[in-house]
mmCIF file of C-alpha atoms in Angstrom:
data_model
loop_
_atom_site.group_PDB
_atom_site.id
_atom_site.type_symbol
_atom_site.label_atom_id
_atom_site.label_comp_id
_atom_site.label_asym_id
_atom_site.label_seq_id
_atom_site.Cartn_x
_atom_site.Cartn_y
_atom_site.Cartn_z
ATOM 1 C CA UNK K 1 0.403 0.075 0.245
ATOM 2 C CA UNK K 2 1.035 3.332 -1.170
ATOM 3 C CA UNK K 3 0.913 6.151 1.530
ATOM 4 C CA UNK K 4 2.188 10.220 1.680
ATOM 5 C CA UNK K 5 2.661 11.302 4.930
ATOM 6 C CA UNK K 6 1.900 14.626 4.528
ATOM 7 C CA UNK K 7 1.689 18.266 6.119
ATOM 8 C CA UNK K 8 1.706 21.439 5.312
ATOM 9 C CA UNK K 9 1.638 25.769 6.344
ATOM 10 C CA UNK K 10 -0.753 27.971 5.806
ATOM 11 C CA UNK K 11 -1.067 32.235 6.022
ATOM 12 C CA UNK K 12 -3.566 32.050 8.495
ATOM 13 C CA UNK K 13 -6.624 29.245 9.690
ATOM 14 C CA UNK K 14 -9.541 29.565 7.649
ATOM 15 C CA UNK K 15 -10.010 29.338 3.709
ATOM 16 C CA UNK K 16 -12.673 30.803 3.667
ATOM 17 C CA UNK K 17 -11.016 33.746 4.996
ATOM 18 C CA UNK K 18 -8.990 33.685 2.034
ATOM 19 C CA UNK K 19 -5.774 32.138 3.732
ATOM 20 C CA UNK K 20 -3.658 30.257 0.966
ATOM 21 C CA UNK K 21 -0.698 27.724 1.350
ATOM 22 C CA UNK K 22 2.820 28.316 1.605
ATOM 23 C CA UNK K 23 4.329 25.221 2.423
ATOM 24 C CA UNK K 24 3.805 21.537 1.396
ATOM 25 C CA UNK K 25 5.625 18.439 2.796
ATOM 26 C CA UNK K 26 5.076 14.752 2.602
ATOM 27 C CA UNK K 27 7.406 11.605 2.320
ATOM 28 C CA UNK K 28 6.357 8.616 0.896
ATOM 29 C CA UNK K 29 5.407 5.012 2.049
ATOM 30 C CA UNK K 30 5.582 1.874 0.577
ATOM 31 C CA UNK K 31 4.138 -1.298 2.881
ATOM 32 C CA UNK K 32 5.391 0.924 5.935
ATOM 33 C CA UNK K 33 8.060 1.520 4.277
ATOM 34 C CA UNK K 34 9.656 4.581 4.128
ATOM 35 C CA UNK K 35 11.159 4.979 0.432
ATOM 36 C CA UNK K 36 12.762 7.980 0.199
ATOM 37 C CA UNK K 37 10.528 9.939 -1.839
ATOM 38 C CA UNK K 38 9.764 13.152 -0.687
ATOM 39 C CA UNK K 39 7.783 16.133 -2.174
ATOM 40 C CA UNK K 40 8.382 19.841 -0.704
ATOM 41 C CA UNK K 41 7.398 23.412 -2.149
ATOM 42 C CA UNK K 42 7.021 26.282 -1.053
ATOM 43 C CA UNK K 43 4.684 28.496 -2.350
ATOM 44 C CA UNK K 44 4.203 32.124 -3.252
ATOM 45 C CA UNK K 45 0.263 32.595 -1.826
ATOM 46 C CA UNK K 46 -0.637 35.750 -3.392
ATOM 47 C CA UNK K 47 -1.710 37.507 0.211
ATOM 48 C CA UNK K 48 0.117 38.713 3.338
ATOM 49 C CA UNK K 49 1.074 35.928 5.939
ATOM 50 C CA UNK K 50 -0.690 36.623 9.250
ATOM 51 C CA UNK K 51 1.442 37.481 12.010
ATOM 52 C CA UNK K 52 -0.348 35.153 14.602
ATOM 53 C CA UNK K 53 0.554 31.915 11.313
ATOM 54 C CA UNK K 54 4.600 33.840 11.058
ATOM 55 C CA UNK K 55 5.046 32.892 15.364
ATOM 56 C CA UNK K 56 4.184 29.548 14.554
ATOM 57 C CA UNK K 57 5.797 28.184 11.401
ATOM 58 C CA UNK K 58 8.521 31.317 11.105
ATOM 59 C CA UNK K 59 7.981 31.376 7.401
ATOM 60 C CA UNK K 60 7.855 35.550 6.342
ATOM 61 C CA UNK K 61 6.173 36.884 3.329
ATOM 62 C CA UNK K 62 9.522 37.596 1.740
ATOM 63 C CA UNK K 63 10.729 33.856 2.033
ATOM 64 C CA UNK K 64 8.059 32.727 -0.146
ATOM 65 C CA UNK K 65 7.603 35.858 -2.399
ATOM 66 C CA UNK K 66 9.941 33.824 -5.183
ATOM 67 C CA UNK K 67 8.292 31.098 -4.625
ATOM 68 C CA UNK K 68 6.511 29.626 -8.044
ATOM 69 C CA UNK K 69 2.195 29.759 -7.077
ATOM 70 C CA UNK K 70 -0.488 27.615 -6.581
ATOM 71 C CA UNK K 71 -1.195 26.425 -9.994
ATOM 72 C CA UNK K 72 2.677 26.660 -11.395
ATOM 73 C CA UNK K 73 3.098 23.786 -9.109
ATOM 74 C CA UNK K 74 -0.312 21.792 -8.789
ATOM 75 C CA UNK K 75 -0.179 19.270 -11.797
ATOM 76 C CA UNK K 76 3.200 18.185 -9.795
ATOM 77 C CA UNK K 77 1.986 17.865 -6.439
ATOM 78 C CA UNK K 78 -1.532 15.893 -7.512
ATOM 79 C CA UNK K 79 0.752 13.293 -9.645
ATOM 80 C CA UNK K 80 2.466 12.494 -6.323
ATOM 81 C CA UNK K 81 -0.774 12.474 -4.166
ATOM 82 C CA UNK K 82 -2.518 10.925 -6.503
ATOM 83 C CA UNK K 83 -4.386 7.562 -5.446
ATOM 84 C CA UNK K 84 -2.385 7.015 -1.843
ATOM 85 C CA UNK K 85 -3.861 7.010 0.950
ATOM 86 C CA UNK K 86 -2.773 10.481 3.084
ATOM 87 C CA UNK K 87 -1.657 10.476 6.582
ATOM 88 C CA UNK K 88 -2.473 13.400 8.630
ATOM 89 C CA UNK K 89 -2.416 14.840 11.589
ATOM 90 C CA UNK K 90 -5.932 16.888 11.970
ATOM 91 C CA UNK K 91 -6.415 15.963 7.969
ATOM 92 C CA UNK K 92 -9.868 18.394 7.535
ATOM 93 C CA UNK K 93 -7.196 21.401 8.478
ATOM 94 C CA UNK K 94 -5.051 19.892 5.194
ATOM 95 C CA UNK K 95 -7.390 18.677 3.095
ATOM 96 C CA UNK K 96 -9.710 21.924 4.056
ATOM 97 C CA UNK K 97 -6.666 24.139 2.160
ATOM 98 C CA UNK K 98 -5.805 21.574 -0.478
ATOM 99 C CA UNK K 99 -9.564 21.111 -1.974
ATOM 100 C CA UNK K 100 -9.370 25.335 -1.900
ATOM 101 C CA UNK K 101 -6.414 25.843 -3.742
ATOM 102 C CA UNK K 102 -7.663 23.028 -6.600
ATOM 103 C CA UNK K 103 -11.100 24.548 -6.448
ATOM 104 C CA UNK K 104 -9.537 27.575 -7.277
ATOM 105 C CA UNK K 105 -7.444 26.846 -9.699
ATOM 106 C CA UNK K 106 -10.792 24.703 -11.341
ATOM 107 C CA UNK K 107 -12.520 28.139 -11.291
ATOM 108 C CA UNK K 108 -9.555 29.648 -12.980
ATOM 109 C CA UNK K 109 -8.210 26.983 -15.912
ATOM 110 C CA UNK K 110 -11.475 24.990 -16.341
ATOM 111 C CA UNK K 111 -10.168 21.534 -17.655
ATOM 112 C CA UNK K 112 -8.529 19.535 -16.434
ATOM 113 C CA UNK K 113 -9.774 19.509 -12.629
ATOM 114 C CA UNK K 114 -8.265 18.187 -10.207
ATOM 115 C CA UNK K 115 -9.284 16.491 -6.616
ATOM 116 C CA UNK K 116 -11.676 16.927 -5.133
ATOM 117 C CA UNK K 117 -8.503 15.411 -2.821
ATOM 118 C CA UNK K 118 -11.242 12.997 -0.453
ATOM 119 C CA UNK K 119 -12.150 11.687 -4.197
ATOM 120 C CA UNK K 120 -9.218 10.219 -5.793
ATOM 121 C CA UNK K 121 -7.037 9.669 -2.173
ATOM 122 C CA UNK K 122 -8.378 7.777 1.043
ATOM 123 C CA UNK K 123 -7.937 9.938 3.856
ATOM 124 C CA UNK K 124 -6.483 9.120 7.464
ATOM 125 C CA UNK K 125 -6.596 10.895 10.027
ATOM 126 C CA UNK K 126 -3.689 10.666 12.702
ATOM 127 C CA UNK K 127 -5.379 13.052 15.314
ATOM 128 C CA UNK K 128 -8.257 10.602 15.414
ATOM 129 C CA UNK K 129 -6.708 8.179 15.425
ATOM 130 C CA UNK K 130 -4.469 8.960 19.025
ATOM 131 C CA UNK K 131 -7.840 10.150 20.213
ATOM 132 C CA UNK K 132 -9.328 7.118 19.982
ATOM 133 C CA UNK K 133 -6.305 5.099 21.633
ATOM 134 C CA UNK K 134 -5.448 8.157 23.319
ATOM 135 C CA UNK K 135 -8.901 9.624 25.117
ATOM 136 C CA UNK K 136 -8.826 12.237 27.691
ATOM 137 C CA UNK K 137 -4.870 12.877 27.086
ATOM 138 C CA UNK K 138 -3.326 15.747 25.118
ATOM 139 C CA UNK K 139 -2.342 14.526 21.617
ATOM 140 C CA UNK K 140 -0.543 17.393 19.547
ATOM 141 C CA UNK K 141 2.620 15.839 17.779
ATOM 142 C CA UNK K 142 4.389 17.180 20.746
ATOM 143 C CA UNK K 143 2.865 14.590 22.898
ATOM 144 C CA UNK K 144 2.682 12.125 20.741
ATOM 145 C CA UNK K 145 6.144 12.248 20.184
ATOM 146 C CA UNK K 146 6.907 12.059 23.938
ATOM 147 C CA UNK K 147 4.578 9.712 24.408
ATOM 148 C CA UNK K 148 6.304 7.494 22.196
ATOM 149 C CA UNK K 149 9.587 8.568 22.830
ATOM 150 C CA UNK K 150 10.408 9.815 19.579
ATOM 151 C CA UNK K 151 13.031 12.322 19.110
ATOM 152 C CA UNK K 152 11.829 16.339 18.257
ATOM 153 C CA UNK K 153 14.129 18.330 20.026
ATOM 154 C CA UNK K 154 14.984 19.498 16.302
ATOM 155 C CA UNK K 155 12.028 20.506 16.206
ATOM 156 C CA UNK K 156 11.298 24.753 17.266
ATOM 157 C CA UNK K 157 8.948 25.819 14.367
ATOM 158 C CA UNK K 158 6.745 24.440 12.223
ATOM 159 C CA UNK K 159 7.630 22.995 9.281
ATOM 160 C CA UNK K 160 5.856 21.311 6.608
ATOM 161 C CA UNK K 161 8.476 18.342 6.024
ATOM 162 C CA UNK K 162 10.010 18.305 8.774
ATOM 163 C CA UNK K 163 6.627 17.165 10.584
ATOM 164 C CA UNK K 164 5.684 15.172 7.663
ATOM 165 C CA UNK K 165 8.836 13.371 8.528
ATOM 166 C CA UNK K 166 8.206 12.922 12.155
ATOM 167 C CA UNK K 167 4.988 12.353 11.725
ATOM 168 C CA UNK K 168 5.498 9.362 9.882
ATOM 169 C CA UNK K 169 7.666 7.827 12.734
ATOM 170 C CA UNK K 170 4.644 8.719 14.879
ATOM 171 C CA UNK K 171 1.988 7.327 13.133
ATOM 172 C CA UNK K 172 4.453 3.775 12.944
ATOM 173 C CA UNK K 173 4.800 3.811 16.218
ATOM 174 C CA UNK K 174 1.230 4.588 16.907
ATOM 175 C CA UNK K 175 0.145 1.496 14.854
ATOM 176 C CA UNK K 176 2.272 -1.404 16.198
ATOM 177 C CA UNK K 177 5.421 -1.121 12.914
ATOM 178 C CA UNK K 178 8.343 0.042 13.224
ATOM 179 C CA UNK K 179 9.603 3.451 12.136
ATOM 180 C CA UNK K 180 12.594 3.523 10.662
ATOM 181 C CA UNK K 181 15.509 1.229 9.469
ATOM 182 C CA UNK K 182 18.990 1.453 9.484
ATOM 183 C CA UNK K 183 20.427 0.375 6.066
ATOM 184 C CA UNK K 184 23.483 2.383 5.821
ATOM 185 C CA UNK K 185 26.162 -0.189 5.544
ATOM 186 C CA UNK K 186 28.850 2.714 6.927
ATOM 187 C CA UNK K 187 26.835 2.854 10.244
ATOM 188 C CA UNK K 188 28.731 -0.609 10.867
ATOM 189 C CA UNK K 189 25.469 -2.418 12.438
ATOM 190 C CA UNK K 190 25.579 -0.095 15.393
ATOM 191 C CA UNK K 191 22.786 2.807 14.680
ATOM 192 C CA UNK K 192 19.608 2.894 15.654
ATOM 193 C CA UNK K 193 16.694 3.907 13.789
ATOM 194 C CA UNK K 194 13.473 5.868 15.239
ATOM 195 C CA UNK K 195 11.873 3.873 18.506
ATOM 196 C CA UNK K 196 8.062 2.717 19.396
ATOM 197 C CA UNK K 197 7.751 2.577 23.203
ATOM 198 C CA UNK K 198 11.544 3.156 23.594
ATOM 199 C CA UNK K 199 12.747 -0.131 20.994
ATOM 200 C CA UNK K 200 14.610 0.551 18.499
ATOM 201 C CA UNK K 201 15.696 -1.302 15.531
ATOM 202 C CA UNK K 202 19.439 -2.635 15.216
ATOM 203 C CA UNK K 203 21.403 -4.003 12.478
ATOM 204 C CA UNK K 204 23.200 -7.268 13.524
ATOM 205 C CA UNK K 205 26.295 -8.658 13.077
ATOM 206 C CA UNK K 206 26.833 -12.717 12.891
ATOM 207 C CA UNK K 207 29.572 -14.523 12.206
ATOM 208 C CA UNK K 208 28.757 -16.811 9.584
ATOM 209 C CA UNK K 209 27.647 -20.947 11.436
ATOM 210 C CA UNK K 210 26.340 -18.692 14.450
ATOM 211 C CA UNK K 211 23.166 -18.596 13.626
ATOM 212 C CA UNK K 212 21.528 -20.976 16.085
ATOM 213 C CA UNK K 213 18.639 -23.085 14.038
ATOM 214 C CA UNK K 214 16.126 -24.667 16.322
ATOM 215 C CA UNK K 215 14.592 -28.339 15.047
ATOM 216 C CA UNK K 216 11.429 -29.808 15.527
ATOM 217 C CA UNK K 217 10.750 -32.148 18.414
ATOM 218 C CA UNK K 218 9.331 -35.281 17.991
ATOM 219 C CA UNK K 219 5.969 -34.604 18.890
ATOM 220 C CA UNK K 220 6.203 -30.899 17.198
ATOM 221 C CA UNK K 221 6.544 -33.456 13.842
ATOM 222 C CA UNK K 222 4.121 -35.815 14.324
ATOM 223 C CA UNK K 223 1.696 -32.688 15.393
ATOM 224 C CA UNK K 224 2.570 -31.350 12.115
ATOM 225 C CA UNK K 225 2.034 -34.283 10.025
ATOM 226 C CA UNK K 226 -1.323 -34.819 11.500
ATOM 227 C CA UNK K 227 -2.054 -30.940 10.223
ATOM 228 C CA UNK K 228 -1.079 -31.709 7.268
ATOM 229 C CA UNK K 229 -2.993 -34.629 6.296
ATOM 230 C CA UNK K 230 -6.485 -32.882 7.795
ATOM 231 C CA UNK K 231 -5.526 -29.914 4.871
ATOM 232 C CA UNK K 232 -5.179 -32.748 1.894
ATOM 233 C CA UNK K 233 -8.455 -34.572 3.752
ATOM 234 C CA UNK K 234 -9.995 -31.355 3.602
ATOM 235 C CA UNK K 235 -8.481 -30.069 0.247
ATOM 236 C CA UNK K 236 -7.675 -32.187 -1.616
ATOM 237 C CA UNK K 237 -4.229 -30.811 -1.660
ATOM 238 C CA UNK K 238 -1.755 -29.504 0.295
ATOM 239 C CA UNK K 239 1.126 -26.839 -0.512
ATOM 240 C CA UNK K 240 3.705 -28.798 1.612
ATOM 241 C CA UNK K 241 4.058 -31.387 -0.644
ATOM 242 C CA UNK K 242 5.204 -29.338 -3.484
ATOM 243 C CA UNK K 243 8.142 -28.938 -1.189
ATOM 244 C CA UNK K 244 9.216 -32.515 -1.177
ATOM 245 C CA UNK K 245 7.788 -34.366 1.989
ATOM 246 C CA UNK K 246 6.400 -31.746 4.260
ATOM 247 C CA UNK K 247 8.406 -31.759 7.047
ATOM 248 C CA UNK K 248 10.784 -29.499 8.187
ATOM 249 C CA UNK K 249 14.277 -30.125 8.135
#
């Protein structure tokens, strides 16, 4: 399954008041593994950013003055998310802004039309997921990082790509899976990856022949053969038979 963990930053809190997107950050995950494929774009919102919003994300009007407008990046962004499951913290906020941008674009240029997002992507709201798992507790991103022992010390201000990367770790921890996997051979097998419940994933270095193999007992073999016989009787065939005698060695 292809999932896109996504976050946005905006000029204010309500698109109905004319507020716009100014940053999109997203990371791709396939079958619960981060692929390294990301999408990150600053956007000129064609309007002023509210001072309160700048205090949250630190993105100023000057920072985005020379960035492309949404109409210029919409097709590339749509190609990145279309058909995926979008994993978003407080999804109605971000999806509302994306739909607002696509609706304005569609009115301006007609066909081909992009969006609405929920008609082309599945939406998973991790804020609602966290509320279901931890009712009555704080469930913002910082609180979840603390609860699942995920390092977010580098997060001083909100930033779309950084928050998407952190949310990927939080989502995997909340849903019981690995948060990262160390693949860099230069790490020498000692590095650890992100945590959920305080656990880290480490690469093991084993000498040839040192991996212990546990063989079945006579009783376990007898139970295995009896199970295979029951499968053959019920279905007329057994996949184990294609491996030889149907007994693990």
